[in-house]
């Protein structure tokens, strides 16, 4: 018997063994389908309570409704707010000034860490001296592939904001002066300006205000003012948005009094809305407004009536915002929804400043 015959017989035997077991052994895998349940009646004494196979639910009467079905909502953790140290903010003609209750060394370290987190990978500081930090230009609106190709062809690159931070220590505090300027490739940069002139730059200044207040509260840098940290009503979350700490176990009357003292008005109706102006001054879609058209022949304008179709040209002060009262371990917080604004951080900052004494 040659080698090929032996291999053939071995393969045939193995195939028969693996696939033909049912030829020699009975398959009992489906026997359960033909089985009949074994039932027996329970004999109970006469006069016993009737038996029932009902599901017993503890505290069934305390459950509101077992019939209706409602869509399931995935529970989400509430936003967590962190206390801030009081930092005074002043808007000058060409800068935003932060009066920081900390030393110059610590203020510079907070600004450096803030720029590193804002920039991400790479170097975020272009130059640094004892009393000044200048950042690299920040690309808040990255170009797509086609736009980048067109910029390389035309040599017209988009302007990107760079920031200047000046530090001046006085009376145990540090005055941080924040400025920005647009820098463009192959173009000489202009003068330093106030961040208020640019939405992205203004948002960066607002984020820095919140980051400094939170960091100083956590590190207890300014120990003489540490006890006043909880009295500062503005708290900040990890998104850079602000909430108002109302206190613990506040009543509806106390909430309305705090809103009235801050110049905030509650809007009538079922929805929870508030505004920085009275209800009659709030701009709404559908309002009849004046439209001024310039006349060609005269240096005059003609006023026409039209219907407001959107709120694109309406300032933050003339809008209304949804709000809610949320609870944390520290107490109740007023949370104003500014997600519909183009610059939520700036709008949240403006509204929060109403509650600063």
XYZ file of N, CA and C in Angstrom, residues 53-310:
774
model
N -51.935 33.062 40.577
C -50.543 33.135 40.116
C -50.237 34.558 39.655
N -50.524 35.534 40.494
C -50.337 36.943 40.140
C -48.974 37.435 40.642
N -48.426 38.399 39.901
C -47.151 39.004 40.290
C -47.395 40.005 41.417
N -46.664 39.861 42.481
C -46.797 40.751 43.624
C -45.771 41.867 43.497
N -46.234 43.114 43.416
C -45.355 44.274 43.274
C -45.370 45.040 44.587
N -44.241 45.168 45.252
C -44.217 45.947 46.499
C -44.564 47.408 46.232
N -45.342 47.985 47.150
C -45.737 49.398 47.039
C -46.429 49.690 45.705
N -47.271 48.783 45.268
C -47.914 48.946 43.971
C -48.803 50.181 43.942
N -49.434 50.494 45.051
C -50.334 51.642 45.075
C -49.584 52.967 44.987
N -48.279 52.965 45.311
C -47.503 54.196 45.253
C -47.011 54.508 43.850
N -47.174 53.560 42.925
C -46.745 53.769 41.548
C -47.841 54.498 40.798
N -47.463 55.540 40.068
C -48.463 56.403 39.437
C -49.256 55.670 38.372
N -48.585 55.022 37.436
C -49.282 54.424 36.316
C -48.451 53.276 35.775
N -49.096 52.146 35.566
C -48.405 50.989 35.007
C -48.841 50.700 33.576
N -49.822 51.427 33.061
C -50.391 51.120 31.760
C -49.681 51.867 30.635
N -49.595 53.190 30.771
C -49.056 53.992 29.677
C -47.560 53.789 29.492
N -47.122 53.887 28.258
C -45.696 53.776 27.937
C -45.185 55.141 27.495
N -44.037 55.502 27.969
C -43.416 56.782 27.619
C -42.043 56.526 27.017
N -41.560 57.376 26.119
C -40.224 57.175 25.541
C -39.154 57.280 26.610
N -38.173 56.425 26.490
C -37.103 56.395 27.483
C -36.092 57.497 27.185
N -35.730 58.229 28.188
C -34.742 59.294 28.072
C -33.490 58.890 28.822
N -32.376 58.900 28.125
C -31.123 58.514 28.764
C -30.735 59.562 29.794
N -30.553 59.192 31.032
C -30.186 60.193 32.048
C -28.801 60.736 31.791
N -28.651 62.022 31.974
C -27.365 62.680 31.782
C -26.994 63.440 33.046
N -25.707 63.459 33.307
C -25.236 64.178 34.489
C -25.418 65.675 34.278
N -25.883 66.411 35.271
C -26.055 67.860 35.121
C -24.711 68.562 35.022
N -24.729 69.756 34.447
C -23.515 70.542 34.380
C -23.062 70.905 35.794
N -21.789 70.855 35.988
C -21.216 71.160 37.294
C -20.567 72.531 37.217
N -20.877 73.379 38.177
C -20.347 74.738 38.194
C -19.337 74.877 39.334
N -18.342 75.709 39.083
C -17.248 75.891 40.021
C -17.211 77.354 40.464
N -16.943 77.586 41.743
C -16.910 78.974 42.230
C -15.718 79.731 41.673
N -15.866 81.040 41.606
C -14.821 81.920 41.103
C -14.438 82.939 42.166
N -13.186 83.356 42.120
C -12.745 84.502 42.907
C -13.162 85.770 42.162
N -13.573 86.784 42.884
C -14.020 88.024 42.262
C -12.860 88.712 41.547
N -13.017 88.900 40.241
C -12.022 89.602 39.419
C -12.734 90.739 38.713
N -12.312 91.949 38.977
C -12.944 93.115 38.367
C -12.528 93.239 36.901
N -13.501 93.532 36.041
C -13.256 93.664 34.604
C -13.635 95.072 34.174
N -12.727 95.714 33.438
C -12.996 97.042 32.895
C -12.629 97.062 31.415
N -13.530 97.593 30.602
C -13.301 97.700 29.165
C -12.825 99.110 28.835
N -11.562 99.214 28.440
C -11.007 100.491 28.014
C -11.165 100.650 26.504
N -10.729 101.786 25.987
C -10.869 102.037 24.553
C -10.047 101.081 23.711
N -8.867 100.701 24.203
C -7.979 99.861 23.409
C -7.603 98.565 24.107
N -8.263 98.209 25.213
C -7.889 97.008 25.948
C -8.998 96.613 26.903
N -8.901 95.392 27.388
C -9.730 94.891 28.483
C -8.807 94.623 29.660
N -9.117 95.197 30.809
C -8.250 95.085 31.981
C -8.899 94.179 33.024
N -8.097 93.245 33.532
C -8.520 92.334 34.584
C -7.718 92.648 35.833
N -8.414 92.996 36.904
C -7.753 93.283 38.178
C -7.718 91.978 38.977
N -6.614 91.242 38.868
C -6.509 89.879 39.376
C -5.961 89.891 40.803
N -6.646 89.262 41.755
C -6.138 89.199 43.133
C -5.096 88.106 43.302
N -3.949 88.289 42.675
C -2.849 87.324 42.764
C -1.563 88.035 42.384
N -0.445 87.387 42.631
C 0.846 87.962 42.286
C 1.073 87.921 40.779
N 2.069 88.671 40.325
C 2.371 88.681 38.893
C 2.851 87.311 38.431
N 3.638 86.639 39.274
C 4.153 85.319 38.891
C 3.026 84.334 38.660
N 2.067 84.317 39.579
C 0.964 83.375 39.424
C 0.045 83.783 38.289
N -0.160 85.071 38.092
C -0.992 85.521 36.980
C -0.381 85.124 35.643
N 0.924 85.265 35.511
C 1.588 84.863 34.269
C 1.484 83.356 34.055
N 1.600 82.589 35.134
C 1.506 81.145 34.994
C 0.104 80.733 34.553
N -0.924 81.387 35.094
C -2.288 81.056 34.681
C -2.506 81.407 33.221
N -2.010 82.566 32.777
C -2.151 82.961 31.374
C -1.404 81.991 30.461
N -0.202 81.571 30.878
C 0.577 80.616 30.070
C -0.159 79.296 29.934
N -0.689 78.779 31.034
C -1.443 77.523 30.975
C -2.710 77.686 30.130
N -3.344 78.848 30.223
C -4.549 79.096 29.441
C -4.250 79.092 27.947
N -3.169 79.738 27.539
C -2.800 79.768 26.123
C -2.421 78.377 25.617
N -1.753 77.607 26.456
C -1.390 76.241 26.058
C -2.638 75.395 25.829
N -3.622 75.498 26.730
C -4.863 74.743 26.561
C -5.662 75.249 25.366
N -5.611 76.546 25.093
C -6.365 77.112 23.979
C -5.753 76.728 22.636
N -4.416 76.661 22.582
C -3.727 76.392 21.320
C -3.663 74.907 21.002
N -3.460 74.071 22.021
C -3.293 72.645 21.777
C -1.835 72.313 21.522
N -1.587 71.453 20.528
C -0.221 71.037 20.220
C 0.583 72.217 19.687
N 1.894 72.183 19.969
C 2.784 73.218 19.471
C 3.005 74.327 20.471
N 3.752 75.325 20.039
C 4.101 76.465 20.885
C 3.007 77.518 20.776
N 2.535 77.999 21.917
C 1.459 78.981 21.932
C 1.944 80.394 22.220
N 3.190 80.581 22.631
C 3.731 81.890 22.996
C 4.799 82.285 21.982
N 4.619 83.462 21.369
C 5.596 83.943 20.390
C 6.776 84.617 21.080
N 6.517 85.430 22.102
C 7.583 86.104 22.837
C 7.111 86.364 24.254
N 8.092 86.511 25.162
C 7.747 86.698 26.572
C 8.845 87.497 27.255
N 8.431 88.494 28.052
C 9.347 89.283 28.861
C 8.883 89.222 30.311
N 9.504 90.049 31.161
C 9.138 90.024 32.576
C 7.706 90.491 32.811
N 7.218 91.415 31.979
C 5.889 91.967 32.215
C 4.961 91.855 31.018
N 5.293 90.983 30.045
C 4.436 90.882 28.870
C 4.545 89.508 28.233
N 3.411 89.017 27.726
C 3.352 87.771 26.965
C 2.604 88.049 25.672
N 3.206 87.651 24.548
C 2.574 87.780 23.234
C 2.388 86.382 22.672
N 1.178 86.077 22.272
C 0.871 84.740 21.777
C 1.110 84.654 20.274
N 1.116 83.440 19.790
C 1.134 83.213 18.351
C -0.271 83.466 17.805
N -0.424 83.663 16.507
C -1.786 83.809 15.953
C -2.590 82.518 16.115
N -3.844 82.666 16.474
C -4.717 81.519 16.677
C -5.637 81.360 15.475
N -5.748 80.123 15.011
C -6.612 79.813 13.872
C -7.928 79.245 14.414
N -8.893 80.131 14.685
C -10.174 79.693 15.220
C -11.108 79.154 14.138
N -10.825 79.461 12.875
C -11.682 79.012 11.775
C -10.781 78.392 10.697
N -10.374 77.126 10.875
C -9.474 76.488 9.904
C -10.098 76.445 8.513
N -9.257 76.648 7.507
C -9.719 76.601 6.123
C -9.870 75.160 5.652
N -10.784 74.972 4.728
C -10.882 73.687 4.060
C -9.791 73.543 3.009
N -9.776 72.387 2.360
C -8.706 72.108 1.402
C -8.764 73.076 0.231
N -9.957 73.302 -0.321
C -10.073 74.191 -1.474
C -9.749 75.632 -1.104
N -10.222 76.088 0.039
C -9.927 77.460 0.462
C -8.437 77.643 0.717
N -7.807 76.618 1.307
C -6.366 76.708 1.541
C -5.590 76.745 0.227
N -6.026 75.948 -0.742
C -5.377 75.965 -2.055
C -5.542 77.327 -2.722
N -6.720 77.911 -2.617
C -6.951 79.213 -3.224
C -6.094 80.285 -2.545
N -5.938 80.206 -1.222
C -5.085 81.168 -0.514
C -3.639 81.050 -0.950
N -3.176 79.830 -1.187
C -1.793 79.650 -1.646
C -1.602 80.186 -3.058
N -2.635 80.082 -3.886
C -2.512 80.571 -5.259
C -2.553 82.101 -5.285
N -3.489 82.673 -4.580
C -3.657 84.128 -4.594
C -2.746 84.854 -3.608
N -2.117 84.084 -2.689
C -1.271 84.659 -1.629
C -2.062 85.603 -0.724
N -3.358 85.362 -0.636
C -4.218 86.120 0.267
C -4.670 85.177 1.379
N -3.955 85.213 2.477
C -4.233 84.315 3.588
C -5.152 85.004 4.598
N -5.994 84.244 5.284
C -6.924 84.856 6.238
C -6.186 85.425 7.446
N -6.750 86.480 8.008
C -6.170 87.090 9.207
C -6.499 86.247 10.426
N -5.521 86.155 11.330
C -5.686 85.377 12.550
C -5.319 86.248 13.745
N -6.107 86.204 14.825
C -5.839 87.072 15.975
C -4.697 86.549 16.844
N -3.817 87.460 17.225
C -2.781 87.198 18.223
C -3.064 88.092 19.431
N -2.597 87.684 20.602
C -2.967 88.358 21.839
C -1.737 88.850 22.592
N -1.939 89.977 23.266
C -0.902 90.574 24.107
C -1.444 90.681 25.530
N -0.624 90.260 26.484
C -0.988 90.321 27.903
C 0.109 91.088 28.643
N -0.239 92.242 29.171
C 0.695 93.039 29.976
C 0.346 92.872 31.455
N 1.379 92.785 32.292
C 1.204 92.542 33.719
C 1.830 93.690 34.513
N 1.048 94.195 35.446
C 1.536 95.265 36.311
C 1.061 94.980 37.730
N 2.012 94.729 38.607
C 1.682 94.386 39.991
C 1.560 95.655 40.823
N 0.470 95.743 41.588
C 0.255 96.920 42.431
C -0.672 96.558 43.579
N -0.265 96.922 44.780
C -1.039 96.731 46.005
C -1.462 95.279 46.200
N -0.551 94.362 45.966
C -0.838 92.954 46.177
C -1.660 92.297 45.101
N -2.071 93.050 44.081
C -2.824 92.493 42.966
C -2.055 92.718 41.671
N -2.587 92.144 40.594
C -1.940 92.272 39.292
C -2.961 92.762 38.270
N -2.605 93.848 37.589
C -3.451 94.362 36.516
C -3.018 93.713 35.205
N -3.901 92.897 34.622
C -3.616 92.202 33.365
C -4.354 92.927 32.251
N -3.598 93.497 31.311
C -4.167 94.225 30.179
C -4.169 93.309 28.962
N -5.345 93.027 28.420
C -5.509 92.096 27.305
C -5.807 92.890 26.044
N -5.019 92.639 24.982
C -5.224 93.259 23.680
C -5.079 92.201 22.593
N -5.479 92.566 21.376
C -5.315 91.647 20.249
C -5.037 92.463 18.988
N -4.525 91.777 17.995
C -4.375 92.358 16.657
C -4.451 91.231 15.637
N -4.918 91.557 14.446
C -4.994 90.576 13.367
C -3.640 90.482 12.666
N -3.154 89.275 12.526
C -1.898 89.035 11.827
C -2.178 88.173 10.608
N -1.580 88.593 9.488
C -1.807 87.930 8.212
C -0.467 87.676 7.547
N -0.343 86.527 6.935
C 0.919 86.156 6.298
C 1.282 87.145 5.194
N 2.549 87.576 5.204
C 3.103 88.519 4.225
C 2.477 89.904 4.322
N 1.842 90.227 5.464
C 1.240 91.538 5.675
C 1.709 92.069 7.017
N 2.078 93.355 7.046
C 2.524 93.969 8.292
C 1.354 94.080 9.270
N 1.505 93.583 10.507
C 0.381 93.654 11.459
C 0.083 95.080 11.867
N -1.165 95.312 12.268
C -1.586 96.632 12.688
C -1.361 96.873 14.164
N -2.043 97.855 14.712
C -1.885 98.203 16.124
C -2.695 97.246 16.998
N -2.308 97.211 18.267
C -3.030 96.412 19.238
C -4.362 97.096 19.559
N -5.421 96.292 19.656
C -6.767 96.820 19.875
C -7.429 96.087 21.041
N -8.599 96.576 21.405
C -9.380 95.938 22.451
C -10.025 94.667 21.907
N -10.076 93.597 22.691
C -10.759 92.369 22.228
C -12.230 92.564 21.918
N -12.810 93.655 22.407
C -14.222 93.903 22.135
C -14.470 94.086 20.636
N -13.437 94.460 19.876
C -13.603 94.731 18.454
C -13.754 93.472 17.616
N -13.538 92.295 18.201
C -13.577 91.049 17.450
C -14.265 89.989 18.308
N -15.220 89.261 17.727
C -15.982 88.271 18.494
C -15.092 87.161 19.044
N -14.172 86.652 18.226
C -13.287 85.576 18.698
C -12.365 86.074 19.802
N -11.817 87.261 19.630
C -10.926 87.809 20.649
C -11.684 88.110 21.940
N -12.894 88.624 21.801
C -13.707 88.914 22.985
C -14.022 87.624 23.744
N -14.331 86.552 23.008
C -14.608 85.267 23.650
C -13.385 84.745 24.396
N -12.185 84.966 23.854
C -10.960 84.538 24.532
C -10.771 85.311 25.836
N -11.009 86.622 25.813
C -10.887 87.424 27.034
C -11.883 86.974 28.094
N -13.097 86.631 27.661
C -14.116 86.164 28.603
C -13.722 84.816 29.190
N -13.211 83.915 28.367
C -12.755 82.613 28.865
C -11.614 82.773 29.856
N -10.713 83.708 29.578
C -9.604 83.948 30.494
C -10.115 84.445 31.831
N -11.117 85.313 31.821
C -11.708 85.798 33.073
C -12.259 84.640 33.899
N -13.003 83.746 33.258
C -13.542 82.593 33.970
C -12.468 81.629 34.428
N -11.459 81.388 33.582
C -10.392 80.458 33.955
C -9.575 80.991 35.126
N -9.300 82.283 35.117
C -8.546 82.873 36.226
C -9.335 82.799 37.534
N -10.618 83.159 37.486
C -11.435 83.103 38.689
C -11.530 81.708 39.257
N -11.656 80.713 38.391
C -11.750 79.325 38.863
C -10.413 78.839 39.406
N -9.320 79.122 38.695
C -8.010 78.654 39.136
C -7.612 79.285 40.462
N -7.877 80.563 40.630
C -7.509 81.231 41.878
C -8.338 80.705 43.045
N -9.583 80.366 42.795
C -10.397 79.803 43.868
C -9.893 78.429 44.279
N -9.478 77.615 43.309
C -9.025 76.265 43.615
C -7.666 76.252 44.301
N -6.782 77.159 43.896
C -5.437 77.167 44.456
C -5.310 78.013 45.711
N -6.379 78.773 46.057
C -6.348 79.639 47.240
C -5.150 80.586 47.183
N -4.928 81.167 46.016
C -3.749 82.009 45.842
C -3.839 83.285 46.662
N -5.011 83.846 46.739
C -5.166 85.124 47.427
C -5.860 84.851 48.759
N -5.084 84.471 49.755
C -5.638 83.955 50.994
C -6.445 84.995 51.747
N -6.091 86.266 51.656
C -6.829 87.286 52.391
C -8.228 87.476 51.839
N -8.454 87.052 50.586
C -9.777 87.183 49.972
C -10.456 85.829 49.819
N -9.865 84.784 50.415
C -10.385 83.430 50.219
C -11.786 83.283 50.785
N -12.058 83.950 51.892
C -13.374 83.828 52.493
C -14.467 84.465 51.684
N -14.128 85.386 50.762
C -15.138 86.062 49.947
C -15.454 85.307 48.661
N -14.762 84.166 48.452
C -14.952 83.461 47.183
C -16.383 82.961 47.039
N -16.943 82.420 48.118
C -18.288 81.883 48.025
C -19.337 82.982 47.907
N -19.013 84.219 48.302
C -19.974 85.313 48.195
C -20.052 85.858 46.777
N -19.088 85.565 45.924
C -19.133 86.024 44.540
C -20.195 85.208 43.807
N -21.212 85.851 43.246
C -22.366 85.088 42.734
C -22.118 84.362 41.426
N -21.025 84.670 40.716
C -20.792 84.089 39.394
C -19.972 82.807 39.541
N -20.493 81.733 39.001
C -19.783 80.461 38.927
C -19.610 80.098 37.457
N -18.667 79.223 37.158
C -18.350 78.882 35.772
C -18.317 77.369 35.630
N -18.724 76.885 34.451
C -18.653 75.453 34.199
C -17.472 75.148 33.288
N -17.300 73.865 32.946
C -16.133 73.462 32.158
C -16.273 73.835 30.687
N -17.430 74.380 30.281
C -17.591 74.890 28.925
C -17.277 76.383 28.829
N -16.974 77.024 29.936
C -16.708 78.451 29.926
C -17.956 79.304 30.025
N -19.117 78.710 30.297
C -20.355 79.464 30.470
C -20.599 79.695 31.964
N -21.378 80.719 32.263
C -21.520 81.162 33.643
C -22.934 80.889 34.155
N -23.021 80.697 35.462
C -24.297 80.517 36.155
C -24.294 81.414 37.382
N -25.488 81.726 37.873
C -25.642 82.618 39.016
C -25.999 81.786 40.242
N -25.170 81.868 41.259
C -25.445 81.153 42.505
C -26.466 81.962 43.300
N -27.660 81.396 43.458
C -28.744 82.095 44.128
C -28.751 81.876 45.631
N -28.165 80.812 46.108
C -28.169 80.485 47.530
C -28.771 79.116 47.755
N -29.058 78.805 48.995
C -29.623 77.513 49.351
C -31.075 77.692 49.805
N -31.932 76.799 49.286
C -33.348 76.780 49.664
C -34.013 78.156 49.455
N -33.764 78.730 48.275
C -34.342 80.034 47.973
C -35.771 79.847 47.483
N -36.627 80.767 47.836
C -38.020 80.730 47.417
C -38.179 81.437 46.071
N -39.360 81.285 45.471
C -39.630 81.952 44.204
C -39.598 83.463 44.366
N -40.072 83.954 45.495
C -40.042 85.398 45.743
C -38.601 85.901 45.836
N -37.719 85.133 46.466
C -36.314 85.548 46.563
C -35.648 85.531 45.191
N -35.991 84.552 44.375
C -35.425 84.502 43.022
C -35.854 85.715 42.217
N -37.138 86.059 42.283
C -37.630 87.219 41.542
C -37.009 88.510 42.057
N -36.742 88.583 43.358
C -36.103 89.778 43.911
C -34.670 89.910 43.403
N -33.936 88.796 43.324
C -32.558 88.843 42.809
C -32.546 89.239 41.343
N -33.486 88.729 40.565
C -33.559 89.096 39.151
C -33.899 90.570 38.990
N -34.824 91.054 39.786
C -35.205 92.465 39.696
C -34.044 93.375 40.082
N -33.280 92.994 41.112
C -32.138 93.804 41.524
C -31.061 93.860 40.448
N -30.971 92.808 39.626
C -29.978 92.771 38.553
C -30.490 93.383 37.252
N -31.705 93.880 37.245
C -32.252 94.451 36.022
C -32.663 93.408 35.011
N -33.073 92.222 35.477
C -33.530 91.145 34.609
C -35.037 90.995 34.777
N -35.760 90.851 33.657
C -37.222 90.802 33.670
C -37.688 89.409 33.268
N -38.668 88.896 33.991
C -39.313 87.642 33.636
C -40.387 87.902 32.596
N -40.415 87.073 31.541
C -41.373 87.246 30.470
C -42.690 86.557 30.842
N -43.813 87.172 30.539
C -45.109 86.529 30.821
C -45.324 85.336 29.907
N -46.094 84.375 30.412
C -46.374 83.176 29.636
C -45.973 81.923 30.388
N -46.267 80.782 29.771
C -45.969 79.511 30.416
C -44.494 79.152 30.335
N -43.833 79.554 29.266
C -42.424 79.226 29.113
C -41.569 80.069 30.058
N -40.480 79.469 30.526
C -39.557 80.162 31.414
C -38.570 80.971 30.568
N -38.859 82.263 30.427
C -38.030 83.153 29.635
C -37.723 84.397 30.452
N -36.543 84.952 30.218
C -36.169 86.213 30.844
C -35.442 87.074 29.827
N -35.302 88.353 30.139
C -34.668 89.293 29.209
C -34.060 90.436 30.004
N -33.031 91.087 29.448
C -32.426 92.253 30.115
C -33.258 93.526 29.967
N -34.351 93.463 29.220
C -35.209 94.629 29.011
C -36.640 94.237 29.334
N -37.538 95.213 29.549
C -38.943 94.886 29.811
C -39.571 94.122 28.649
N -40.666 93.399 28.904
C -41.293 92.584 27.845
C -41.670 93.384 26.609
N -42.107 94.628 26.784
C -42.534 95.403 25.614
C -41.362 95.837 24.737
N -40.133 95.756 25.249
C -38.964 96.169 24.467
C -38.221 94.986 23.850
N -38.691 93.774 24.070
C -38.020 92.596 23.527
C -38.314 92.475 22.040
N -37.278 92.230 21.247
C -37.436 92.057 19.804
C -37.860 90.621 19.519
N -38.891 90.474 18.681
C -39.415 89.157 18.334
C -39.620 89.067 16.822
N -39.541 87.848 16.316
C -39.827 87.629 14.901
C -41.304 87.895 14.657
N -41.573 88.686 13.638
C -42.946 89.061 13.323
C -43.305 90.469 13.756
N -42.440 91.133 14.499
C -42.710 92.509 14.901
C -42.702 93.441 13.680
N -43.527 94.452 13.734
C -43.534 95.484 12.696
C -42.502 96.538 13.069
N -41.516 96.756 12.221
C -40.423 97.681 12.502
C -40.296 98.679 11.364
N -39.551 99.740 11.633
C -39.294 100.764 10.624
C -38.072 100.376 9.800
N -38.173 100.553 8.497
C -37.075 100.319 7.573
C -36.775 101.632 6.871
N -35.590 102.193 7.115
C -35.195 103.474 6.531
C -34.453 103.253 5.229
N -34.948 103.826 4.150
C -34.345 103.719 2.834
C -33.801 105.081 2.411
N -32.540 105.146 1.961
C -31.993 106.432 1.497
C -32.606 106.839 0.156
N -32.861 108.131 0.024
C -33.404 108.664 -1.224
C -32.255 109.109 -2.120
N -32.415 108.906 -3.430
C -31.331 109.201 -4.370
C -31.159 110.705 -4.558
N -32.239 111.418 -4.705
C -32.148 112.834 -5.057
C -31.929 113.741 -3.859
N -32.240 113.304 -2.690
C -32.131 114.165 -1.523
C -31.320 113.454 -0.435
N -30.761 114.258 0.442
C -30.033 113.698 1.568
C -31.009 113.394 2.704
N -31.962 112.565 2.388
C -32.980 112.196 3.353
C -33.203 110.686 3.285
N -33.969 110.203 4.198
C -34.335 108.799 4.201
C -35.845 108.676 4.274
N -36.340 107.629 3.693
C -37.769 107.357 3.710
C -38.028 106.159 4.602
N -38.942 106.322 5.530
C -39.240 105.273 6.493
C -40.398 104.423 5.992
N -40.170 103.106 5.994
C -41.197 102.155 5.600
C -41.428 101.174 6.735
N -42.577 100.574 6.726
C -42.909 99.568 7.701
C -42.652 98.179 7.112
N -42.030 97.322 7.893
C -41.772 95.961 7.442
C -41.879 95.015 8.637
N -41.866 93.753 8.360
C -41.984 92.728 9.401
C -40.610 92.114 9.655
N -40.233 92.004 10.903
C -38.943 91.409 11.257
C -39.008 89.900 10.997
N -38.117 89.449 10.135
C -38.106 88.044 9.738
C -37.095 87.212 10.525
N -36.110 87.835 11.115
C -35.127 87.112 11.917
C -34.558 88.074 12.952
